[in-house]
Coordinates of C-alpha atoms in Angstrom, one line a residue:
M1 CA -81.2 -54.9 -33.8
A2 CA -78.3 -53.3 -32.5
E3 CA -76.6 -52.9 -35.9
R4 CA -79.8 -51.3 -37.3
Q5 CA -79.8 -48.7 -34.5
R6 CA -76.1 -48.2 -34.9
G7 CA -76.3 -47.6 -38.4
G8 CA -79.9 -46.4 -39.1
G9 CA -80.7 -42.9 -40.5
G10 CA -77.0 -42.2 -41.9
A11 CA -74.9 -43.0 -44.8
A12 CA -71.7 -45.2 -44.2
G13 CA -68.9 -43.3 -42.8
E14 CA -70.8 -40.4 -41.1
T15 CA -69.7 -39.2 -37.8
P16 CA -72.0 -37.8 -35.1
E17 CA -70.6 -34.4 -35.8
D18 CA -71.9 -34.7 -39.4
R19 CA -75.3 -35.8 -38.2
K20 CA -75.7 -32.5 -36.3
P21 CA -77.9 -30.0 -37.9
Q22 CA -76.2 -26.9 -39.1
S23 CA -76.9 -23.6 -37.4
D24 CA -77.9 -20.3 -39.2
E25 CA -74.3 -19.0 -38.6
A26 CA -72.9 -21.9 -40.5
R27 CA -75.2 -21.4 -43.5
S28 CA -74.3 -18.6 -46.0
A29 CA -76.7 -15.7 -46.2
F30 CA -76.5 -15.8 -49.9
T31 CA -77.5 -19.5 -50.4
P32 CA -81.2 -20.0 -51.0
P33 CA -83.1 -22.4 -48.6
L34 CA -84.0 -25.9 -49.7
G35 CA -86.9 -26.1 -52.2
V36 CA -86.5 -22.6 -53.4
P37 CA -85.0 -22.6 -57.1
L38 CA -82.0 -20.5 -57.9
P39 CA -83.1 -16.9 -59.5
A40 CA -81.5 -16.4 -63.1
P41 CA -78.3 -14.3 -63.1
P42 CA -79.0 -10.5 -64.0
E43 CA -77.2 -9.2 -67.3
D44 CA -75.2 -6.8 -65.4
E45 CA -73.3 -9.7 -63.8
H46 CA -71.4 -10.2 -67.1
P47 CA -69.9 -6.7 -68.0
T48 CA -67.8 -6.4 -71.2
S49 CA -64.2 -5.2 -71.2
E50 CA -63.5 -1.6 -72.0
F51 CA -61.3 -2.9 -74.7
A52 CA -63.8 -4.9 -76.4
I53 CA -65.1 -3.8 -79.7
P54 CA -68.9 -2.9 -79.6
E55 CA -71.3 -4.7 -81.7
G56 CA -71.8 -3.3 -85.1
I57 CA -68.2 -2.2 -85.6
A58 CA -65.7 -4.0 -87.9
P59 CA -62.4 -4.8 -86.2
E60 CA -59.2 -2.9 -87.5
P61 CA -56.9 -4.9 -89.7
P62 CA -53.7 -6.1 -87.9
G63 CA -50.8 -3.8 -88.1
E64 CA -47.4 -4.4 -89.7
P65 CA -45.3 -6.7 -87.2
E66 CA -42.5 -4.6 -85.7
G67 CA -39.1 -5.4 -87.1
S68 CA -35.9 -5.9 -85.5
A69 CA -33.2 -3.2 -85.7
F70 CA -30.8 -6.0 -87.0
T71 CA -33.1 -7.1 -89.9
L72 CA -33.0 -5.8 -93.2
P73 CA -36.0 -3.3 -94.3
A74 CA -38.4 -4.2 -96.9
G75 CA -36.8 -3.9 -100.4
T76 CA -33.3 -4.2 -99.5
V77 CA -30.8 -6.9 -100.1
A78 CA -28.2 -8.5 -98.0
P79 CA -24.6 -7.3 -98.3
D80 CA -23.5 -10.6 -99.9
S81 CA -26.0 -10.3 -102.7
S82 CA -25.0 -8.6 -106.0
T83 CA -26.8 -5.2 -104.9
T84 CA -26.4 -3.7 -101.6
L85 CA -27.8 -0.6 -99.9
S86 CA -25.3 2.1 -100.3
T87 CA -26.6 4.6 -97.6
P88 CA -28.9 3.6 -94.6
L89 CA -32.4 4.7 -94.9
P90 CA -33.3 7.5 -92.4
G91 CA -34.9 6.1 -89.3
Y92 CA -33.2 2.8 -89.5
T93 CA -30.1 1.5 -87.9
P94 CA -27.6 -0.2 -90.7
P95 CA -28.4 -3.9 -90.3
Y96 CA -24.6 -4.8 -90.3
G97 CA -23.5 -1.9 -88.0
T98 CA -22.4 1.6 -88.2
P99 CA -19.9 2.3 -91.1
K100 CA -16.3 1.9 -90.4
V101 CA -14.8 5.6 -90.0
S102 CA -12.1 6.3 -92.7
L103 CA -9.4 8.7 -91.3
T104 CA -7.1 9.2 -94.2
K105 CA -3.4 10.3 -93.5
D106 CA -3.4 13.1 -96.0
T107 CA -5.1 15.4 -93.8
P108 CA -3.6 17.1 -90.6
W109 CA -3.4 15.0 -87.4
Q110 CA -5.2 17.7 -85.6
D111 CA -8.4 16.9 -87.5
R112 CA -8.1 13.3 -87.3
M113 CA -7.5 13.1 -83.7
R114 CA -10.2 15.7 -82.8
T115 CA -12.7 13.6 -84.7
M116 CA -11.8 10.5 -82.7
L117 CA -11.7 12.4 -79.4
R118 CA -15.4 13.1 -79.7
M119 CA -16.5 9.7 -80.7
P120 CA -17.5 7.1 -77.8
V121 CA -14.7 4.8 -77.0
G122 CA -16.6 1.7 -78.5
E123 CA -17.0 3.6 -82.1
R124 CA -13.4 4.4 -82.3
P125 CA -11.5 2.8 -85.1
A126 CA -8.5 0.5 -83.8
P127 CA -5.0 1.7 -84.6
E128 CA -3.8 0.8 -88.0
R129 CA -0.5 -0.7 -86.7
A130 CA -1.7 -4.2 -85.9
A131 CA 0.6 -6.4 -83.7
K132 CA 1.8 -9.7 -84.8
Q133 CA 0.9 -12.9 -83.0
D134 CA 4.5 -13.4 -81.9
E135 CA 5.0 -9.9 -80.9
P136 CA 4.3 -8.7 -77.2
G137 CA 1.6 -5.9 -76.8
P138 CA 2.6 -2.2 -76.5
P139 CA 4.6 -1.3 -73.6
V140 CA 1.8 0.8 -71.8
P141 CA 4.0 2.6 -69.4
R142 CA 6.5 3.9 -71.8
V143 CA 3.8 5.0 -74.3
L144 CA 1.9 6.9 -71.5
D145 CA 5.3 8.4 -70.3
L146 CA 6.0 9.6 -73.9
T147 CA 2.6 10.7 -74.3
L148 CA 2.6 12.9 -71.1
R149 CA 6.0 14.4 -72.1
I150 CA 4.8 15.4 -75.5
G151 CA 1.7 17.0 -74.0
E152 CA 3.7 18.7 -71.5
L153 CA 5.9 20.6 -74.1
L154 CA 2.9 21.7 -76.1
L155 CA 0.9 22.9 -73.0
A156 CA 4.1 24.8 -71.6
G157 CA 4.4 26.4 -75.0
G158 CA 1.0 27.9 -75.0
E159 CA -0.9 25.6 -77.0
G160 CA -4.7 25.2 -76.7
A161 CA -6.0 22.5 -74.4
E162 CA -8.0 21.0 -77.3
D163 CA -4.8 20.5 -79.6
V164 CA -2.8 19.1 -76.5
E165 CA -5.5 16.6 -75.9
A166 CA -5.5 15.5 -79.6
A167 CA -1.8 15.3 -79.8
M168 CA -1.9 13.1 -76.7
F169 CA -4.4 10.7 -78.1
G170 CA -2.5 10.8 -81.5
V171 CA 0.5 9.4 -80.0
A172 CA -1.1 6.9 -77.8
H173 CA -3.3 5.6 -80.6
A174 CA -0.5 5.3 -82.9
Y175 CA 1.2 2.8 -80.4
G176 CA -1.8 0.7 -80.1
L177 CA -3.7 2.4 -77.1
H178 CA -6.8 3.2 -78.8
R179 CA -8.9 2.8 -75.6
C180 CA -7.3 5.9 -73.7
E181 CA -8.6 9.2 -72.5
P182 CA -6.3 12.2 -72.1
T183 CA -7.3 15.2 -69.9
V184 CA -5.7 18.5 -69.8
T185 CA -6.1 21.3 -67.5
F186 CA -4.1 24.4 -66.9
T187 CA -1.1 22.6 -65.2
L188 CA -2.1 19.1 -65.1
L189 CA -1.9 16.3 -67.7
T190 CA -3.7 12.9 -67.3
V191 CA -3.8 10.0 -69.4
S192 CA -5.9 6.9 -68.7
Y193 CA -5.7 3.5 -70.6
Q194 CA -8.2 0.6 -70.1
P195 CA -7.4 -2.4 -72.3
S196 CA -11.0 -3.7 -72.0
L197 CA -14.1 -3.5 -70.0
V198 CA -12.8 -6.2 -67.5
D199 CA -9.4 -5.0 -67.1
D200 CA -8.0 -2.7 -64.6
P201 CA -7.1 0.9 -66.1
V202 CA -3.7 2.3 -66.1
T203 CA -3.4 6.0 -65.3
A204 CA -0.5 8.6 -65.3
N205 CA -0.3 12.2 -64.8
R206 CA 2.2 15.1 -65.1
T207 CA 2.5 18.5 -63.8
V208 CA 3.5 21.5 -65.8
R209 CA 5.2 23.6 -63.4
R210 CA 7.2 26.1 -65.8
R211 CA 5.8 27.6 -68.9
G212 CA 8.0 29.5 -71.5
T213 CA 7.5 30.8 -75.0
D214 CA 9.3 29.1 -77.6
Y215 CA 7.7 28.4 -80.9
T216 CA 10.7 26.8 -82.5
R217 CA 10.3 24.1 -80.0
L218 CA 6.5 24.1 -80.4
D219 CA 6.9 23.4 -84.4
A220 CA 9.4 20.7 -83.5
V221 CA 6.9 18.9 -81.3
F222 CA 4.1 19.2 -83.8
R223 CA 6.5 17.7 -86.4
L224 CA 7.3 14.8 -84.0
V225 CA 3.7 14.0 -83.6
H226 CA 2.8 14.3 -87.3
D227 CA 5.7 11.7 -87.8
V228 CA 4.4 9.3 -85.1
T229 CA 1.0 9.3 -86.3
S230 CA 1.7 9.1 -89.9
Q231 CA 5.0 7.5 -90.4
G232 CA 5.1 5.0 -87.6
L233 CA 8.2 5.8 -85.6
T234 CA 9.2 3.5 -83.2
L235 CA 9.3 4.4 -79.3
E236 CA 13.1 4.7 -79.4
E237 CA 13.1 7.0 -82.5
A238 CA 10.4 9.0 -80.7
Y239 CA 12.2 9.3 -77.4
R240 CA 15.5 10.2 -79.1
R241 CA 13.9 13.1 -81.2
L242 CA 12.1 14.3 -78.1
A243 CA 15.3 14.4 -76.3
E244 CA 16.8 16.4 -79.1
I245 CA 14.0 19.0 -78.9
R246 CA 14.4 19.4 -75.3
R247 CA 18.5 19.9 -75.7
N248 CA 17.9 22.5 -78.5
R249 CA 18.6 26.2 -77.4
H250 CA 16.5 29.0 -78.1
P251 CA 17.1 30.3 -81.7
Y252 CA 17.7 34.0 -80.7
P253 CA 20.1 35.1 -77.9
G254 CA 19.0 37.5 -75.1
W255 CA 20.3 40.7 -76.7
A256 CA 18.3 40.0 -79.7
L257 CA 15.3 39.6 -77.5
T258 CA 15.9 43.0 -75.9
A259 CA 16.3 44.8 -79.2
A260 CA 13.0 43.2 -80.3
S261 CA 11.3 44.4 -77.4
G262 CA 12.5 48.0 -78.1
L263 CA 11.6 47.6 -81.9
L264 CA 8.1 46.5 -80.8
A265 CA 7.5 49.4 -78.6
G266 CA 8.8 51.9 -81.1
A267 CA 6.9 50.5 -83.8
A268 CA 3.7 50.6 -81.8
S269 CA 4.3 54.3 -80.8
M270 CA 4.4 55.2 -84.4
L271 CA 1.3 53.2 -85.0
V272 CA -0.7 55.6 -82.7
G273 CA 0.8 58.9 -84.2
G274 CA 4.3 59.0 -82.7
G275 CA 7.5 60.3 -84.5
L276 CA 11.2 59.5 -84.7
V277 CA 11.9 61.1 -81.2
V278 CA 8.9 59.0 -79.9
F279 CA 10.0 55.8 -81.6
L280 CA 13.6 56.2 -80.0
A281 CA 12.2 57.1 -76.5
A282 CA 9.8 54.1 -76.5
A283 CA 12.4 51.7 -77.7
A284 CA 14.7 52.8 -75.0
G285 CA 12.0 52.5 -72.1
A286 CA 10.9 49.1 -73.4
M287 CA 14.4 47.7 -73.5
L288 CA 15.3 49.0 -70.0
G289 CA 12.0 47.5 -68.8
D290 CA 13.1 44.2 -70.5
R291 CA 16.4 44.1 -68.6
L292 CA 14.6 45.0 -65.2
A293 CA 12.2 42.3 -65.8
W294 CA 14.9 39.7 -66.6
L295 CA 16.8 40.9 -63.4
A296 CA 13.5 40.2 -61.4
S297 CA 13.2 36.9 -62.8
G298 CA 16.9 35.9 -62.2
R299 CA 16.1 36.9 -58.4
G300 CA 13.1 34.4 -58.4
L301 CA 10.3 37.0 -58.2
P302 CA 6.9 36.0 -59.3
E303 CA 5.8 36.9 -62.8
F304 CA 3.4 39.6 -61.4
Y305 CA 6.4 41.6 -60.2
Q306 CA 8.3 41.1 -63.4
F307 CA 5.6 42.9 -65.1
V308 CA 5.3 45.8 -62.6
A309 CA 9.3 46.1 -63.2
A310 CA 8.8 46.1 -67.0
A311 CA 6.1 48.7 -66.7
L312 CA 8.1 51.5 -64.9
P313 CA 10.6 52.5 -67.3
P314 CA 8.2 53.2 -70.3
A315 CA 5.9 55.1 -68.1
A316 CA 8.8 57.2 -66.6
M317 CA 10.0 58.0 -70.1
G318 CA 6.5 59.1 -71.1
V319 CA 6.2 61.3 -68.0
A320 CA 9.7 62.8 -68.4
L321 CA 9.0 63.7 -71.7
S322 CA 5.7 65.4 -70.9
A323 CA 7.5 67.4 -68.1
L324 CA 9.7 68.8 -71.0
H325 CA 6.9 69.8 -73.3
G326 CA 8.0 73.3 -73.1
Y327 CA 11.4 72.4 -74.5
V328 CA 10.7 69.2 -76.6
D329 CA 7.4 69.0 -78.6
V330 CA 6.7 65.2 -78.5
Q331 CA 3.7 63.0 -78.0
A332 CA 4.4 61.5 -74.5
S333 CA 1.1 59.3 -74.5
A334 CA 2.6 57.5 -77.3
V335 CA 5.6 56.7 -75.6
I336 CA 3.6 54.9 -72.9
T337 CA 1.3 53.4 -75.2
G338 CA 4.2 51.7 -77.1
G339 CA 5.5 50.2 -73.7
L340 CA 2.1 48.8 -73.1
F341 CA 1.8 47.1 -76.4
A342 CA 5.2 45.2 -75.6
L343 CA 3.5 44.2 -72.3
I344 CA -0.1 43.1 -73.1
P345 CA -0.1 39.3 -72.9
G346 CA -1.9 38.7 -76.2
R347 CA -0.8 35.2 -76.5
A348 CA -2.3 34.0 -73.1
L349 CA -5.4 35.9 -73.9
V350 CA -6.1 34.3 -77.2
A351 CA -5.3 30.9 -75.8
G352 CA -7.7 31.5 -72.9
V353 CA -10.7 32.5 -74.9
Q354 CA -10.0 29.7 -77.4
D355 CA -10.2 27.1 -74.5
G356 CA -13.4 28.7 -73.3
L357 CA -14.9 28.6 -76.8
T358 CA -14.0 24.8 -77.4
G359 CA -15.6 23.7 -74.1
Y360 CA -12.2 23.6 -71.7
Y361 CA -13.8 26.0 -69.1
I362 CA -11.4 25.1 -66.2
T363 CA -8.4 25.8 -68.5
A364 CA -9.9 28.9 -69.9
A365 CA -10.7 30.3 -66.5
A366 CA -7.2 29.7 -65.3
R367 CA -5.6 31.2 -68.4
L368 CA -7.8 34.3 -68.2
L369 CA -7.1 34.7 -64.5
E370 CA -3.5 34.6 -65.3
V371 CA -4.2 37.3 -67.8
G372 CA -5.8 39.5 -65.3
Y373 CA -2.8 39.1 -62.7
L374 CA -0.4 40.1 -65.5
I375 CA -2.4 43.2 -66.6
A376 CA -3.0 44.1 -63.0
G377 CA 1.0 44.1 -62.7
I378 CA 1.1 46.4 -65.7
V379 CA -1.6 48.5 -64.2
C380 CA 0.3 48.9 -60.8
G381 CA 3.8 49.8 -62.6
V382 CA 2.3 52.4 -64.9
L383 CA -0.2 53.9 -62.3
I384 CA 2.8 54.3 -59.8
V385 CA 4.5 56.4 -62.4
L386 CA 1.8 58.3 -63.7
Y387 CA 0.3 59.2 -60.2
G388 CA 3.7 60.6 -59.0
G389 CA 4.2 62.5 -62.4
V390 CA 0.5 63.9 -62.3
H391 CA 0.3 64.7 -58.7
I392 CA 3.9 65.5 -57.7
G393 CA 6.0 66.1 -60.8
G394 CA 3.5 68.4 -62.4
A395 CA 3.3 66.4 -65.5
T396 CA 0.8 67.6 -68.1
L397 CA -0.5 64.5 -69.7
N398 CA -3.5 64.9 -72.0
P399 CA -6.0 62.0 -71.8
E400 CA -7.6 63.0 -75.1
A401 CA -4.3 62.5 -76.8
A402 CA -4.9 58.7 -76.7
L403 CA -8.0 59.1 -78.8
E404 CA -6.6 61.1 -81.6
R405 CA -6.6 59.2 -84.8
V406 CA -3.6 60.0 -86.9
E407 CA -4.1 58.6 -90.5
R408 CA -0.8 57.9 -92.1
P409 CA -1.5 54.6 -94.0
G410 CA 2.0 54.2 -95.4
V411 CA 3.7 54.7 -91.9
Q412 CA 1.2 52.7 -90.2
I413 CA 1.4 49.6 -92.5
I414 CA 5.4 49.7 -92.1
A415 CA 4.8 50.1 -88.3
A416 CA 2.4 47.3 -88.1
M417 CA 4.7 44.9 -90.0
L418 CA 7.8 45.9 -87.9
L419 CA 5.5 45.2 -84.7
S420 CA 4.5 41.8 -85.9
F421 CA 8.1 40.9 -86.9
A422 CA 9.4 42.1 -83.5
F423 CA 6.7 40.2 -81.7
A424 CA 7.6 37.1 -83.7
V425 CA 11.2 37.2 -82.6
L426 CA 10.0 37.5 -79.0
L427 CA 8.0 34.4 -79.4
Q428 CA 11.2 32.5 -80.6
Q429 CA 9.7 31.5 -83.9
E430 CA 11.7 30.0 -86.6
R431 CA 13.0 32.1 -89.2
H432 CA 10.8 30.9 -92.1
S433 CA 7.6 31.6 -90.1
V434 CA 8.8 35.1 -88.9
W435 CA 8.2 36.6 -92.6
V436 CA 4.9 35.0 -93.1
A437 CA 3.5 36.3 -89.6
T438 CA 5.1 39.7 -90.5
L439 CA 3.0 39.7 -93.7
N440 CA -0.1 38.7 -92.1
G441 CA 0.1 41.4 -89.3
G442 CA 0.5 43.9 -92.3
V443 CA -2.7 42.4 -94.0
A444 CA -4.6 42.6 -90.6
W445 CA -3.9 46.2 -90.1
V446 CA -4.7 47.1 -93.7
V447 CA -8.1 45.6 -93.2
Y448 CA -8.7 47.2 -89.8
G449 CA -7.6 50.6 -91.2
A450 CA -9.8 50.1 -94.1
L451 CA -12.8 49.3 -91.9
A452 CA -12.2 51.6 -89.1
D453 CA -10.7 54.6 -90.7
T454 CA -12.2 54.5 -94.4
A455 CA -15.6 52.8 -93.8
R456 CA -16.0 54.5 -90.2
L457 CA -16.7 51.2 -88.6
D458 CA -16.9 50.9 -84.9
P459 CA -13.3 49.8 -83.9
V460 CA -14.7 46.5 -82.0
P461 CA -16.3 44.8 -85.0
A462 CA -13.4 46.0 -87.3
T463 CA -10.9 44.5 -85.0
A464 CA -13.0 41.3 -84.9
I465 CA -13.1 41.0 -88.6
A466 CA -9.2 41.7 -89.0
A467 CA -8.6 39.1 -86.4
G468 CA -10.7 36.6 -88.0
L469 CA -8.7 37.0 -91.4
V470 CA -5.7 36.4 -89.2
G471 CA -6.9 33.4 -87.7
L472 CA -8.1 32.0 -91.3
F473 CA -4.8 32.6 -92.8
G474 CA -3.0 31.1 -89.9
Q475 CA -5.1 28.0 -89.9
L476 CA -4.6 27.6 -93.7
L477 CA -0.8 27.9 -93.4
S478 CA -0.6 25.5 -90.4
R479 CA -2.7 22.9 -92.4
Y480 CA -0.3 23.4 -95.5
R481 CA 2.8 22.7 -93.3
Y482 CA 1.2 20.2 -90.7
A483 CA 2.2 22.7 -87.9
S484 CA 0.7 24.7 -85.2
A485 CA -1.2 27.6 -86.1
L486 CA 0.0 29.8 -83.2
P487 CA 3.3 31.1 -84.9
Y488 CA 1.1 32.4 -87.9
V489 CA -1.5 34.0 -85.5
T490 CA -0.1 35.4 -82.3
A491 CA 2.4 37.6 -83.7
A492 CA 0.1 38.9 -86.4
I493 CA -2.5 40.1 -83.7
G494 CA 0.1 42.4 -82.3
P495 CA -1.0 45.5 -84.2
L496 CA -4.6 45.2 -83.1
L497 CA -3.7 44.7 -79.3
P498 CA -5.8 47.5 -77.3
G499 CA -2.6 49.4 -75.9
S500 CA -4.1 52.9 -76.3
A501 CA -7.3 52.2 -74.7
V502 CA -5.3 50.5 -71.6
Y503 CA -3.3 53.6 -71.2
F504 CA -6.3 56.0 -71.7
A505 CA -7.9 54.1 -68.8
L506 CA -4.8 54.1 -66.7
L507 CA -4.4 57.7 -67.2
N508 CA -8.0 58.6 -66.0
F509 CA -7.6 56.5 -63.0
A510 CA -4.4 58.5 -62.0
K511 CA -6.5 61.6 -62.4
N512 CA -9.3 60.3 -60.3
E513 CA -11.6 60.3 -63.2
L514 CA -13.0 56.8 -62.4
N515 CA -16.0 56.7 -64.6
T516 CA -14.1 57.6 -67.7
G517 CA -11.4 55.2 -67.0
I518 CA -13.7 52.2 -66.4
A519 CA -15.5 53.1 -70.0
S520 CA -12.0 53.1 -71.6
L521 CA -11.0 50.0 -69.7
T522 CA -14.3 48.2 -70.8
K523 CA -13.7 49.2 -74.3
A524 CA -10.1 47.5 -74.0
A525 CA -11.6 44.5 -72.7
A526 CA -14.2 44.5 -75.6
L527 CA -11.4 44.9 -78.2
A528 CA -9.4 42.0 -76.5
L529 CA -12.4 39.7 -76.6
A530 CA -13.1 40.8 -80.3
I531 CA -9.4 39.7 -81.2
A532 CA -9.6 36.4 -79.4
I533 CA -13.0 35.5 -80.8
G534 CA -12.2 36.5 -84.3
V535 CA -8.9 34.5 -84.3
N536 CA -11.0 31.4 -83.0
L537 CA -13.9 32.0 -85.7
G538 CA -11.3 32.2 -88.4
S539 CA -9.7 29.0 -87.3
E540 CA -13.1 27.3 -87.1
M541 CA -14.1 28.5 -90.7
A542 CA -10.9 27.1 -92.0
R543 CA -11.8 23.7 -90.5
M544 CA -15.4 23.9 -91.5
F545 CA -15.0 24.6 -95.2
L546 CA -12.0 22.6 -96.0
K547 CA -11.7 19.0 -96.8
V548 CA -13.0 16.7 -93.7
P549 CA -11.0 13.6 -93.1
G550 CA -13.3 10.7 -93.9
E551 CA -17.0 10.2 -94.6
A552 CA -18.2 9.9 -91.2
A553 CA -15.6 12.1 -89.6
G554 CA -17.5 15.1 -88.7
R555 CA -16.5 17.2 -85.8
R556 CA -19.0 16.5 -82.8
A557 CA -19.8 19.4 -80.8
A558 CA -21.3 19.7 -77.4
K559 CA -25.1 20.1 -77.3
R560 CA -26.6 23.4 -76.5
T561 CA -27.8 23.5 -72.8
R562 CA -31.0 25.6 -73.7
G563 CA -30.9 27.4 -70.3
F564 CA -31.0 24.2 -68.0

């Protein structure tokens, strides 16, 4: 009885808590009561996916499987078969990697190294000089030191930043350092080498503290780089030749440079309409100014004051001749203009604009700022004399005389060639390149005279076209001789320099005619920019249409920014 009372009315294992009736709170509100059947689920309880195909529409056929970039496209055969795919199809990555860049040695090293500099480090071909198994690796510190010393001589000689980087990379690459990055600014050279992605980089730099004009040394350095990159000179041979280049004296003595400065000024004065007396007066003023500049340099004065000193005597000579206009009938403006031709820094101007056009904006800005300071020194020297002559001495300088166009084709061609010859001597060029630069300068003046005087073209485009031919011929000659283009270009642009426009602007400033002076100075700046752009464009055209080194060795340029 006790057992029945204890176990009746419940299943085995039930507890008193389980036998308690559940309250309404414990029962779900959505559960139907006992005895009520469950309702049928509505059709809306089973929605279809928005990506499901509606009824009555056939499914699309399956698309082609997406292939890998490393698998061969349909219809091609693997390279180990009898037939191969000669050129990759457009839109496909070559299945066995990008084709190897072939840089032949029968092209100038500048083109080969420019091509490699514009490649990513991983795509650059390895150096052809392979080290033997028992031979140690390249002496990295010595290679970097040689690279920096060669770059220093090139940059100090006035070479463009792009060619300096190409030379530095060529030397380092020839000695086995293919993962190196040279960097060139106005006064600082840096080269960094990283053997692999997991090794620490080695970086060295060098500062260019003195710059001089010696194109003979520049040509010697170019020949050294050519022999290193093409003939495989050892480090000891390269160091020995570099030491010989540094010890070589200038090819022309000091008196020859002074005489060349006078010849340049005299030829420039004849170019703008002067006669024999003007030639002698301009030559005397330029030679005296050159000696004063050397004296200022020996005293340690900055280059700005050297240009001020060099500009004083030619301007004083012109003012003195204008004061004697009642006794001597000479064109005094031509004397001052000839002296300005001998002082305008055309070499630095062309190098600065070239660096800017090739993307080296920091170096270009520094070079152009240097040009601005040097021209400011010339302006100060000439204005001091002109202001004193006009307002104190009573000199009668006619500004309009600077605009008179005197057409003497025979005399002007001879004067242009003499000017280029003297400019080449001042640049310390080798004797074989002096005559080529002289002929190139004569051709430039013939083209300019035909366009400006005969065809009546505006002087700015006429100057740009003539300078473009100078750059084209200079680049062709440099590629033929595996040398720098500067010796064939810089002296040849001498007859095109805007000496007359600069004098006209300074004279108007001295007479307080600021608007006319600013207009003439703007014209001089436009002519200078036309010269620099023309020279660079001519050089680029020579590189564009001549043979390129290798199948995939196209020169990569910077992308256009499109304004953002």
